[in-house]
Amino acid sequence: MVRAHRLNPDITGDVLSDPKVRLRIDDGRNFMTMSSKKFDMITADPIHPRITGVGYLYTSEYYNVLKERLRAGGIVTQWMPLYSVSKRSFDVALRTFFSVMPNASFWYVRGHGLLISTADEFRVDYANLADRFNHPAVRDDMGSIGIKRPEELLGHLLMDSEHIRKYLSESGDSLMNTDDNAYLEYHTPFEFLEKTESIVEALLPHAGWNIEKILVNAGPGVRDRVSAARSQRRARILPELSEPIH
């Protein structure tokens, strides 16, 4: 990956040339377990849990390690696959994360999920978000996936913690992925043909988030624009799954 990065600096933003970047090639879970450092942001982007050993990056024990390494006001993000995984396995993964990170929110982008949790209550400072969109690097990165305005980004926020809790409570299950049971590692390899649609169709009736509570520093008309973007995004979720990616 490092060699590939050197060959594609325009795609990667030549991030390794940034003096603030320190590259460490290591076992991520062991590093976090043994480290005493605290971090403002921890992003976990493991590959699919069906791959041998990867399921241990989706366990409650691992999430507790991440939680301990987070500074006050910090953020944890976790990629969540919605393809080649059954609804039950998805629920197990979501429940496991949420059991440790109760301030979680679930974001959805075309067949992929992203769990974001904060050490404190989850809030979005709209003024700060809009300011970030004025930075060319941020604007270009967001534009590359079709997001041109802050409200369009917020349209991808599918569920806040309240809606996640309700969704999980109605599942009638309590199973979690742990180091001992390795549920995801042993079950997801048999779910290769499972479709994203089955999970999305189960999530959509529970989609929603409290815009008045979560969105702060939003000027006149902002909440209306965010609500409109949210409705437009939700209407596209199922149709786009059958469309080719350009």
mmCIF file of N, CA and C in Angstrom, residues 149-244:
data_model
loop_
_atom_site.group_PDB
_atom_site.id
_atom_site.type_symbol
_atom_site.label_atom_id
_atom_site.label_comp_id
_atom_site.label_asym_id
_atom_site.label_seq_id
_atom_site.Cartn_x
_atom_site.Cartn_y
_atom_site.Cartn_z
ATOM 1 N N ARG A 149 -22.535 20.262 -0.861
ATOM 2 C CA ARG A 149 -22.930 21.227 0.172
ATOM 3 C C ARG A 149 -23.044 20.518 1.521
ATOM 4 N N PRO A 150 -22.916 21.257 2.626
ATOM 5 C CA PRO A 150 -23.005 20.635 3.950
ATOM 6 C C PRO A 150 -24.305 19.869 4.176
ATOM 7 N N GLU A 151 -25.419 20.430 3.696
ATOM 8 C CA GLU A 151 -26.700 19.747 3.916
ATOM 9 C C GLU A 151 -26.770 18.422 3.164
ATOM 10 N N GLU A 152 -26.053 18.318 2.039
ATOM 11 C CA GLU A 152 -26.018 17.047 1.316
ATOM 12 C C GLU A 152 -25.259 15.992 2.116
ATOM 13 N N LEU A 153 -24.202 16.409 2.795
ATOM 14 C CA LEU A 153 -23.488 15.478 3.670
ATOM 15 C C LEU A 153 -24.406 14.997 4.790
ATOM 16 N N LEU A 154 -25.131 15.910 5.407
ATOM 17 C CA LEU A 154 -26.036 15.544 6.497
ATOM 18 C C LEU A 154 -27.181 14.672 6.012
ATOM 19 N N GLY A 155 -27.469 14.719 4.715
ATOM 20 C CA GLY A 155 -28.489 13.841 4.162
ATOM 21 C C GLY A 155 -28.118 12.374 4.268
ATOM 22 N N HIS A 156 -26.833 12.091 4.453
ATOM 23 C CA HIS A 156 -26.362 10.709 4.583
ATOM 24 C C HIS A 156 -26.423 10.200 6.022
ATOM 25 N N LEU A 157 -26.765 11.058 6.964
ATOM 26 C CA LEU A 157 -26.974 10.614 8.346
ATOM 27 C C LEU A 157 -28.323 9.911 8.414
ATOM 28 N N LEU A 158 -28.300 8.605 8.610
ATOM 29 C CA LEU A 158 -29.531 7.823 8.543
ATOM 30 C C LEU A 158 -30.219 7.679 9.893
ATOM 31 N N MET A 159 -29.444 7.457 10.956
ATOM 32 C CA MET A 159 -30.045 7.198 12.263
ATOM 33 C C MET A 159 -29.188 7.800 13.371
ATOM 34 N N ASP A 160 -29.845 8.448 14.334
ATOM 35 C CA ASP A 160 -29.146 8.877 15.538
ATOM 36 C C ASP A 160 -29.251 7.767 16.584
ATOM 37 N N SER A 161 -28.690 8.004 17.766
ATOM 38 C CA SER A 161 -28.659 6.960 18.792
ATOM 39 C C SER A 161 -30.060 6.538 19.223
ATOM 40 N N GLU A 162 -30.979 7.478 19.281
ATOM 41 C CA GLU A 162 -32.352 7.161 19.676
ATOM 42 C C GLU A 162 -32.992 6.185 18.689
ATOM 43 N N HIS A 163 -32.785 6.410 17.403
ATOM 44 C CA HIS A 163 -33.380 5.540 16.383
ATOM 45 C C HIS A 163 -32.648 4.201 16.287
ATOM 46 N N ILE A 164 -31.338 4.197 16.518
ATOM 47 C CA ILE A 164 -30.602 2.929 16.572
ATOM 48 C C ILE A 164 -31.119 2.078 17.721
ATOM 49 N N ARG A 165 -31.294 2.700 18.874
ATOM 50 C CA ARG A 165 -31.780 1.972 20.052
ATOM 51 C C ARG A 165 -33.149 1.360 19.793
ATOM 52 N N LYS A 166 -34.024 2.113 19.172
ATOM 53 C CA LYS A 166 -35.363 1.600 18.887
ATOM 54 C C LYS A 166 -35.303 0.459 17.883
ATOM 55 N N TYR A 167 -34.494 0.614 16.853
ATOM 56 C CA TYR A 167 -34.352 -0.440 15.843
ATOM 57 C C TYR A 167 -33.867 -1.737 16.485
ATOM 58 N N LEU A 168 -32.841 -1.650 17.322
ATOM 59 C CA LEU A 168 -32.286 -2.847 17.944
ATOM 60 C C LEU A 168 -33.248 -3.463 18.951
ATOM 61 N N SER A 169 -33.980 -2.624 19.663
ATOM 62 C CA SER A 169 -34.916 -3.150 20.667
ATOM 63 C C SER A 169 -36.038 -3.944 20.027
ATOM 64 N N GLU A 170 -36.373 -3.620 18.784
ATOM 65 C CA GLU A 170 -37.456 -4.314 18.095
ATOM 66 C C GLU A 170 -36.975 -5.551 17.338
ATOM 67 N N SER A 171 -35.671 -5.812 17.383
ATOM 68 C CA SER A 171 -35.142 -6.978 16.665
ATOM 69 C C SER A 171 -35.411 -8.279 17.406
ATOM 70 N N GLY A 172 -35.682 -8.179 18.715
ATOM 71 C CA GLY A 172 -35.949 -9.372 19.507
ATOM 72 C C GLY A 172 -34.724 -10.237 19.737
ATOM 73 N N ASP A 173 -33.544 -9.650 19.679
ATOM 74 C CA ASP A 173 -32.295 -10.400 19.819
ATOM 75 C C ASP A 173 -31.371 -9.635 20.755
ATOM 76 N N SER A 174 -30.400 -10.326 21.317
ATOM 77 C CA SER A 174 -29.436 -9.660 22.197
ATOM 78 C C SER A 174 -28.004 -10.115 21.922
ATOM 79 N N LEU A 175 -27.817 -10.899 20.879
ATOM 80 C CA LEU A 175 -26.505 -11.464 20.575
ATOM 81 C C LEU A 175 -25.511 -10.378 20.177
ATOM 82 N N MET A 176 -24.273 -10.511 20.674
ATOM 83 C CA MET A 176 -23.201 -9.590 20.310
ATOM 84 C C MET A 176 -21.983 -10.374 19.837
ATOM 85 N N ASN A 177 -21.096 -9.700 19.150
ATOM 86 C CA ASN A 177 -19.855 -10.300 18.666
ATOM 87 C C ASN A 177 -18.763 -10.071 19.700
ATOM 88 N N THR A 178 -18.201 -11.140 20.224
ATOM 89 C CA THR A 178 -17.184 -11.032 21.268
ATOM 90 C C THR A 178 -15.935 -11.808 20.876
ATOM 91 N N ASP A 179 -14.861 -11.585 21.624
ATOM 92 C CA ASP A 179 -13.642 -12.353 21.387
ATOM 93 C C ASP A 179 -13.885 -13.846 21.590
ATOM 94 N N ASP A 180 -14.774 -14.187 22.511
ATOM 95 C CA ASP A 180 -15.028 -15.596 22.818
ATOM 96 C C ASP A 180 -15.867 -16.299 21.756
ATOM 97 N N ASN A 181 -16.941 -15.639 21.287
ATOM 98 C CA ASN A 181 -17.818 -16.358 20.352
ATOM 99 C C ASN A 181 -17.453 -16.144 18.879
ATOM 100 N N ALA A 182 -16.717 -15.080 18.568
ATOM 101 C CA ALA A 182 -16.285 -14.800 17.181
ATOM 102 C C ALA A 182 -17.434 -15.007 16.196
ATOM 103 N N TYR A 183 -18.616 -14.510 16.555
ATOM 104 C CA TYR A 183 -19.821 -14.788 15.766
ATOM 105 C C TYR A 183 -19.661 -14.359 14.307
ATOM 106 N N LEU A 184 -19.200 -13.162 14.080
ATOM 107 C CA LEU A 184 -19.135 -12.647 12.710
ATOM 108 C C LEU A 184 -18.141 -13.428 11.854
ATOM 109 N N GLU A 185 -17.021 -13.806 12.441
ATOM 110 C CA GLU A 185 -16.021 -14.539 11.663
ATOM 111 C C GLU A 185 -16.541 -15.902 11.218
ATOM 112 N N TYR A 186 -17.350 -16.539 12.053
ATOM 113 C CA TYR A 186 -17.812 -17.892 11.736
ATOM 114 C C TYR A 186 -19.119 -17.924 10.951
ATOM 115 N N HIS A 187 -19.863 -16.834 10.933
ATOM 116 C CA HIS A 187 -21.150 -16.831 10.240
ATOM 117 C C HIS A 187 -21.120 -16.098 8.898
ATOM 118 N N THR A 188 -20.409 -14.982 8.813
ATOM 119 C CA THR A 188 -20.459 -14.196 7.573
ATOM 120 C C THR A 188 -19.858 -14.900 6.349
ATOM 121 N N PRO A 189 -18.904 -15.845 6.485
ATOM 122 C CA PRO A 189 -18.437 -16.532 5.273
ATOM 123 C C PRO A 189 -19.539 -17.303 4.548
ATOM 124 N N PHE A 190 -20.604 -17.667 5.263
ATOM 125 C CA PHE A 190 -21.716 -18.393 4.641
ATOM 126 C C PHE A 190 -22.787 -17.446 4.088
ATOM 127 N N GLU A 191 -22.532 -16.144 4.169
ATOM 128 C CA GLU A 191 -23.540 -15.152 3.793
ATOM 129 C C GLU A 191 -23.115 -14.346 2.564
ATOM 130 N N PHE A 192 -22.228 -14.922 1.776
ATOM 131 C CA PHE A 192 -21.641 -14.197 0.648
ATOM 132 C C PHE A 192 -22.689 -13.692 -0.334
ATOM 133 N N LEU A 193 -23.780 -14.431 -0.513
ATOM 134 C CA LEU A 193 -24.790 -14.070 -1.506
ATOM 135 C C LEU A 193 -25.902 -13.190 -0.936
ATOM 136 N N GLU A 194 -25.804 -12.835 0.324
ATOM 137 C CA GLU A 194 -26.813 -11.951 0.918
ATOM 138 C C GLU A 194 -26.764 -10.573 0.255
ATOM 139 N N LYS A 195 -27.940 -9.985 0.062
ATOM 140 C CA LYS A 195 -28.052 -8.714 -0.647
ATOM 141 C C LYS A 195 -28.155 -7.528 0.313
ATOM 142 N N THR A 196 -27.580 -6.424 -0.119
ATOM 143 C CA THR A 196 -27.649 -5.185 0.659
ATOM 144 C C THR A 196 -29.089 -4.745 0.876
ATOM 145 N N GLU A 197 -29.937 -4.979 -0.124
ATOM 146 C CA GLU A 197 -31.324 -4.502 -0.062
ATOM 147 C C GLU A 197 -32.061 -4.995 1.175
ATOM 148 N N SER A 198 -31.794 -6.230 1.605
ATOM 149 C CA SER A 198 -32.535 -6.771 2.746
ATOM 150 C C SER A 198 -32.257 -5.987 4.019
ATOM 151 N N ILE A 199 -31.031 -5.525 4.178
ATOM 152 C CA ILE A 199 -30.684 -4.727 5.356
ATOM 153 C C ILE A 199 -31.243 -3.317 5.232
ATOM 154 N N VAL A 200 -31.065 -2.717 4.059
ATOM 155 C CA VAL A 200 -31.547 -1.351 3.847
ATOM 156 C C VAL A 200 -33.060 -1.271 4.028
ATOM 157 N N GLU A 201 -33.775 -2.241 3.491
ATOM 158 C CA GLU A 201 -35.236 -2.244 3.622
ATOM 159 C C GLU A 201 -35.668 -2.375 5.076
ATOM 160 N N ALA A 202 -34.877 -3.054 5.893
ATOM 161 C CA ALA A 202 -35.191 -3.170 7.319
ATOM 162 C C ALA A 202 -34.859 -1.887 8.073
ATOM 163 N N LEU A 203 -33.825 -1.178 7.627
ATOM 164 C CA LEU A 203 -33.397 0.044 8.312
ATOM 165 C C LEU A 203 -34.288 1.244 8.009
ATOM 166 N N LEU A 204 -34.743 1.358 6.769
ATOM 167 C CA LEU A 204 -35.434 2.576 6.343
ATOM 168 C C LEU A 204 -36.650 2.946 7.191
ATOM 169 N N PRO A 205 -37.492 1.992 7.621
ATOM 170 C CA PRO A 205 -38.631 2.389 8.464
ATOM 171 C C PRO A 205 -38.207 3.001 9.798
ATOM 172 N N HIS A 206 -36.960 2.760 10.195
ATOM 173 C CA HIS A 206 -36.458 3.284 11.473
ATOM 174 C C HIS A 206 -35.546 4.491 11.279
ATOM 175 N N ALA A 207 -35.370 4.919 10.035
ATOM 176 C CA ALA A 207 -34.459 6.027 9.753
ATOM 177 C C ALA A 207 -34.989 7.325 10.357
ATOM 178 N N GLY A 208 -34.066 8.147 10.827
ATOM 179 C CA GLY A 208 -34.446 9.457 11.355
ATOM 180 C C GLY A 208 -33.451 9.949 12.386
ATOM 181 N N TRP A 209 -33.450 11.241 12.594
ATOM 182 C CA TRP A 209 -32.633 11.824 13.658
ATOM 183 C C TRP A 209 -33.227 13.162 14.060
ATOM 184 N N ASN A 210 -33.000 13.511 15.307
ATOM 185 C CA ASN A 210 -33.601 14.704 15.902
ATOM 186 C C ASN A 210 -32.834 15.946 15.459
ATOM 187 N N ILE A 211 -33.326 16.577 14.420
ATOM 188 C CA ILE A 211 -32.611 17.705 13.825
ATOM 189 C C ILE A 211 -32.522 18.889 14.787
ATOM 190 N N GLU A 212 -33.543 19.088 15.609
ATOM 191 C CA GLU A 212 -33.529 20.204 16.554
ATOM 192 C C GLU A 212 -32.483 19.994 17.638
ATOM 193 N N LYS A 213 -32.273 18.755 18.032
ATOM 194 C CA LYS A 213 -31.327 18.439 19.100
ATOM 195 C C LYS A 213 -29.894 18.358 18.594
ATOM 196 N N ILE A 214 -29.703 17.747 17.436
ATOM 197 C CA ILE A 214 -28.358 17.445 16.957
ATOM 198 C C ILE A 214 -27.708 18.623 16.240
ATOM 199 N N LEU A 215 -28.480 19.363 15.461
ATOM 200 C CA LEU A 215 -27.917 20.439 14.650
ATOM 201 C C LEU A 215 -27.854 21.731 15.456
ATOM 202 N N VAL A 216 -26.644 22.240 15.679
ATOM 203 C CA VAL A 216 -26.458 23.475 16.441
ATOM 204 C C VAL A 216 -25.769 24.511 15.559
ATOM 205 N N ASN A 217 -25.873 25.783 15.989
ATOM 206 C CA ASN A 217 -25.292 26.898 15.230
ATOM 207 C C ASN A 217 -25.749 26.901 13.779
ATOM 208 N N ALA A 218 -27.035 26.671 13.611
ATOM 209 C CA ALA A 218 -27.625 26.652 12.268
ATOM 210 C C ALA A 218 -28.456 27.914 12.077
ATOM 211 N N GLY A 219 -28.124 28.693 11.061
ATOM 212 C CA GLY A 219 -28.823 29.941 10.798
ATOM 213 C C GLY A 219 -30.197 29.724 10.193
ATOM 214 N N PRO A 220 -30.887 30.830 9.879
ATOM 215 C CA PRO A 220 -32.239 30.752 9.309
ATOM 216 C C PRO A 220 -32.270 29.921 8.026
ATOM 217 N N GLY A 221 -33.228 29.051 7.939
ATOM 218 C CA GLY A 221 -33.419 28.246 6.738
ATOM 219 C C GLY A 221 -32.565 26.998 6.647
ATOM 220 N N VAL A 222 -31.557 26.877 7.515
ATOM 221 C CA VAL A 222 -30.648 25.730 7.423
ATOM 222 C C VAL A 222 -31.375 24.423 7.698
ATOM 223 N N ARG A 223 -32.178 24.404 8.759
ATOM 224 C CA ARG A 223 -32.869 23.155 9.104
ATOM 225 C C ARG A 223 -33.819 22.719 7.989
ATOM 226 N N ASP A 224 -34.455 23.686 7.327
ATOM 227 C CA ASP A 224 -35.340 23.342 6.204
ATOM 228 C C ASP A 224 -34.540 22.731 5.056
ATOM 229 N N ARG A 225 -33.365 23.295 4.778
ATOM 230 C CA ARG A 225 -32.530 22.762 3.694
ATOM 231 C C ARG A 225 -32.006 21.368 4.036
ATOM 232 N N VAL A 226 -31.638 21.177 5.290
ATOM 233 C CA VAL A 226 -31.156 19.864 5.719
ATOM 234 C C VAL A 226 -32.278 18.834 5.650
ATOM 235 N N SER A 227 -33.472 19.220 6.082
ATOM 236 C CA SER A 227 -34.620 18.308 6.018
ATOM 237 C C SER A 227 -34.933 17.915 4.579
ATOM 238 N N ALA A 228 -34.853 18.890 3.668
ATOM 239 C CA ALA A 228 -35.109 18.607 2.254
ATOM 240 C C ALA A 228 -34.049 17.663 1.685
ATOM 241 N N ALA A 229 -32.787 17.915 2.027
ATOM 242 C CA ALA A 229 -31.699 17.053 1.549
ATOM 243 C C ALA A 229 -31.843 15.642 2.105
ATOM 244 N N ARG A 230 -32.279 15.557 3.344
ATOM 245 C CA ARG A 230 -32.469 14.249 3.971
ATOM 246 C C ARG A 230 -33.567 13.465 3.258
ATOM 247 N N SER A 231 -34.666 14.129 2.933
ATOM 248 C CA SER A 231 -35.774 13.468 2.233
ATOM 249 C C SER A 231 -35.360 13.022 0.831
ATOM 250 N N GLN A 232 -34.630 13.890 0.127
ATOM 251 C CA GLN A 232 -34.168 13.546 -1.218
ATOM 252 C C GLN A 232 -33.213 12.360 -1.191
ATOM 253 N N ARG A 233 -32.312 12.342 -0.218
ATOM 254 C CA ARG A 233 -31.346 11.242 -0.117
ATOM 255 C C ARG A 233 -32.048 9.933 0.198
ATOM 256 N N ARG A 234 -33.010 9.982 1.110
ATOM 257 C CA ARG A 234 -33.713 8.759 1.512
ATOM 258 C C ARG A 234 -34.487 8.171 0.341
ATOM 259 N N ALA A 235 -35.049 9.040 -0.489
ATOM 260 C CA ALA A 235 -35.821 8.563 -1.642
ATOM 261 C C ALA A 235 -34.936 7.881 -2.680
ATOM 262 N N ARG A 236 -33.639 8.156 -2.653
ATOM 263 C CA ARG A 236 -32.719 7.594 -3.639
ATOM 264 C C ARG A 236 -32.041 6.309 -3.169
ATOM 265 N N ILE A 237 -32.146 5.983 -1.893
ATOM 266 C CA ILE A 237 -31.358 4.890 -1.330
ATOM 267 C C ILE A 237 -31.616 3.554 -2.024
ATOM 268 N N LEU A 238 -32.869 3.155 -2.139
ATOM 269 C CA LEU A 238 -33.170 1.869 -2.770
ATOM 270 C C LEU A 238 -32.976 1.888 -4.286
ATOM 271 N N PRO A 239 -33.467 2.920 -5.004
ATOM 272 C CA PRO A 239 -33.270 2.924 -6.463
ATOM 273 C C PRO A 239 -31.809 2.857 -6.890
ATOM 274 N N GLU A 240 -30.915 3.546 -6.175
ATOM 275 C CA GLU A 240 -29.529 3.605 -6.619
ATOM 276 C C GLU A 240 -28.793 2.275 -6.457
ATOM 277 N N LEU A 241 -29.323 1.375 -5.631
ATOM 278 C CA LEU A 241 -28.676 0.077 -5.455
ATOM 279 C C LEU A 241 -28.699 -0.758 -6.733
ATOM 280 N N SER A 242 -29.657 -0.469 -7.610
ATOM 281 C CA SER A 242 -29.751 -1.214 -8.869
ATOM 282 C C SER A 242 -29.124 -0.458 -10.041
ATOM 283 N N GLU A 243 -28.510 0.692 -9.751
ATOM 284 C CA GLU A 243 -27.901 1.503 -10.800
ATOM 285 C C GLU A 243 -26.394 1.288 -10.833
ATOM 286 N N PRO A 244 -25.779 1.358 -12.019
ATOM 287 C CA PRO A 244 -24.319 1.197 -12.098
ATOM 288 C C PRO A 244 -23.604 2.367 -11.436
#
